[in-house]
Amino acid sequence: MTGLANAQTTYFQKLYGDYIPDNGSAMAATQDGNYVLVGNCGDATTDSSDITLFNLSSFGDLLWSRRTGDPKNEFAYDVKNTADNGSIIVGSSNSSP
């Protein structure tokens, strides 16, 4: 993630995740001035993809993260704020119900 003031000024640049391929899918500003970033992260053990949710400060500092998935692939496409100051993730899974 890169925080920009304008096209010429970078405030910060941060990387999140620990295994390639990791990617961000969507970001939303929260009511408290922070951000939620949702994406996909590779799982080296199962060779699959999991969903990761990051809560970031306005300066890009990691406040907390959550990862969810099973041995099959899960993908996050979007994140939205909820009325109770939470977040909801839109995604898909290759798992059976």
Tab-separated table of C-alpha atoms in Angstrom:
chain	number	residue	atom	x	y	z
A	1	MET	CA	0.000	0.000	0.000
A	2	THR	CA	1.263	3.464	-0.789
A	3	GLY	CA	0.005	6.631	0.894
A	4	LEU	CA	0.199	9.577	-1.490
A	5	ALA	CA	-0.302	13.298	-0.918
A	6	ASN	CA	-0.192	13.929	-4.658
A	7	ALA	CA	1.498	12.451	-7.717
A	8	GLN	CA	4.963	13.575	-6.526
A	9	THR	CA	4.808	13.033	-2.730
A	10	THR	CA	4.752	9.587	-1.075
A	11	TYR	CA	3.896	9.587	2.657
A	12	PHE	CA	4.527	5.903	3.191
A	13	GLN	CA	4.851	2.581	1.423
A	14	LYS	CA	4.002	-0.690	3.196
A	15	LEU	CA	3.893	-4.367	2.291
A	16	TYR	CA	1.558	-6.851	3.977
A	17	GLY	CA	1.575	-10.630	3.731
A	18	ASP	CA	4.261	-13.253	3.918
A	19	TYR	CA	3.869	-15.638	0.991
A	20	ILE	CA	3.713	-15.101	-2.721
A	21	PRO	CA	1.244	-14.710	-4.333
A	22	ASP	CA	-0.470	-12.252	-1.981
A	23	ASN	CA	-2.651	-9.484	-3.397
A	24	GLY	CA	-5.047	-6.794	-2.281
A	25	SER	CA	-8.537	-6.738	-3.765
A	26	ALA	CA	-10.366	-3.834	-2.129
A	27	MET	CA	-10.062	-1.173	0.548
A	28	ALA	CA	-12.574	0.902	2.508
A	29	ALA	CA	-12.234	3.803	4.961
A	30	THR	CA	-13.775	3.104	8.372
A	31	GLN	CA	-15.765	5.458	10.598
A	32	ASP	CA	-12.832	5.779	13.023
A	33	GLY	CA	-10.442	7.092	10.336
A	34	ASN	CA	-8.678	3.778	9.713
A	35	TYR	CA	-8.874	1.470	6.702
A	36	VAL	CA	-9.797	-2.138	6.030
A	37	LEU	CA	-7.958	-3.925	3.245
A	38	VAL	CA	-9.105	-7.306	1.986
A	39	GLY	CA	-7.168	-9.623	-0.252
A	40	ASN	CA	-5.954	-13.105	-0.972
A	41	CYS	CA	-2.903	-14.851	0.383
A	42	GLY	CA	-1.244	-18.050	-0.710
A	43	ASP	CA	-1.022	-21.011	1.659
A	44	ALA	CA	2.275	-22.852	1.234
A	45	THR	CA	0.985	-25.930	3.091
A	46	THR	CA	-2.084	-26.582	0.930
A	47	ASP	CA	-1.034	-24.701	-2.241
A	48	SER	CA	-4.327	-22.809	-2.112
A	49	SER	CA	-5.589	-19.266	-1.549
A	50	ASP	CA	-7.113	-17.861	1.660
A	51	ILE	CA	-8.883	-14.559	2.411
A	52	THR	CA	-7.048	-12.006	4.553
A	53	LEU	CA	-8.515	-8.898	6.187
A	54	PHE	CA	-6.184	-6.143	7.419
A	55	ASN	CA	-7.143	-3.240	9.674
A	56	LEU	CA	-4.745	-0.345	9.028
A	57	SER	CA	-4.192	3.051	10.613
A	58	SER	CA	-4.410	6.174	8.472
A	59	PHE	CA	-0.599	5.924	8.170
A	60	GLY	CA	-0.708	2.311	6.939
A	61	ASP	CA	0.383	0.731	10.233
A	62	LEU	CA	-1.040	-2.762	10.759
A	63	LEU	CA	-3.495	-2.731	13.693
A	64	TRP	CA	-4.686	-6.318	13.268
A	65	SER	CA	-5.271	-8.957	10.627
A	66	ARG	CA	-7.473	-12.019	10.192
A	67	ARG	CA	-7.051	-14.905	7.790
A	68	THR	CA	-9.733	-17.418	6.872
A	69	GLY	CA	-9.805	-20.413	4.589
A	70	ASP	CA	-9.704	-24.161	4.295
A	71	PRO	CA	-7.742	-26.552	2.072
A	72	LYS	CA	-9.553	-25.289	-1.041
A	73	ASN	CA	-9.422	-21.799	-2.604
A	74	GLU	CA	-11.196	-18.751	-1.184
A	75	PHE	CA	-11.127	-15.365	-2.890
A	76	ALA	CA	-12.062	-11.873	-1.649
A	77	TYR	CA	-13.399	-9.374	-4.185
A	78	ASP	CA	-14.729	-6.447	-2.164
A	79	VAL	CA	-15.164	-5.096	1.368
A	80	LYS	CA	-17.834	-2.736	2.682
A	81	ASN	CA	-18.461	-1.096	6.049
A	82	THR	CA	-21.501	-2.064	8.097
A	83	ALA	CA	-23.708	0.119	10.318
A	84	ASP	CA	-22.217	-1.421	13.489
A	85	ASN	CA	-18.676	-0.270	12.496
A	86	GLY	CA	-17.785	-3.740	11.212
A	87	SER	CA	-16.937	-4.978	7.745
A	88	ILE	CA	-18.457	-7.435	5.320
A	89	ILE	CA	-16.426	-9.245	2.673
A	90	VAL	CA	-17.751	-10.341	-0.714
A	91	GLY	CA	-15.945	-13.348	-2.095
A	92	SER	CA	-16.118	-16.912	-3.302
A	93	SER	CA	-15.016	-20.375	-2.236
A	94	ASN	CA	-14.305	-23.646	-4.006
A	95	SER	CA	-15.335	-25.598	-0.884
A	96	SER	CA	-18.408	-27.799	-0.761
A	97	PRO	CA	-21.282	-26.694	1.515
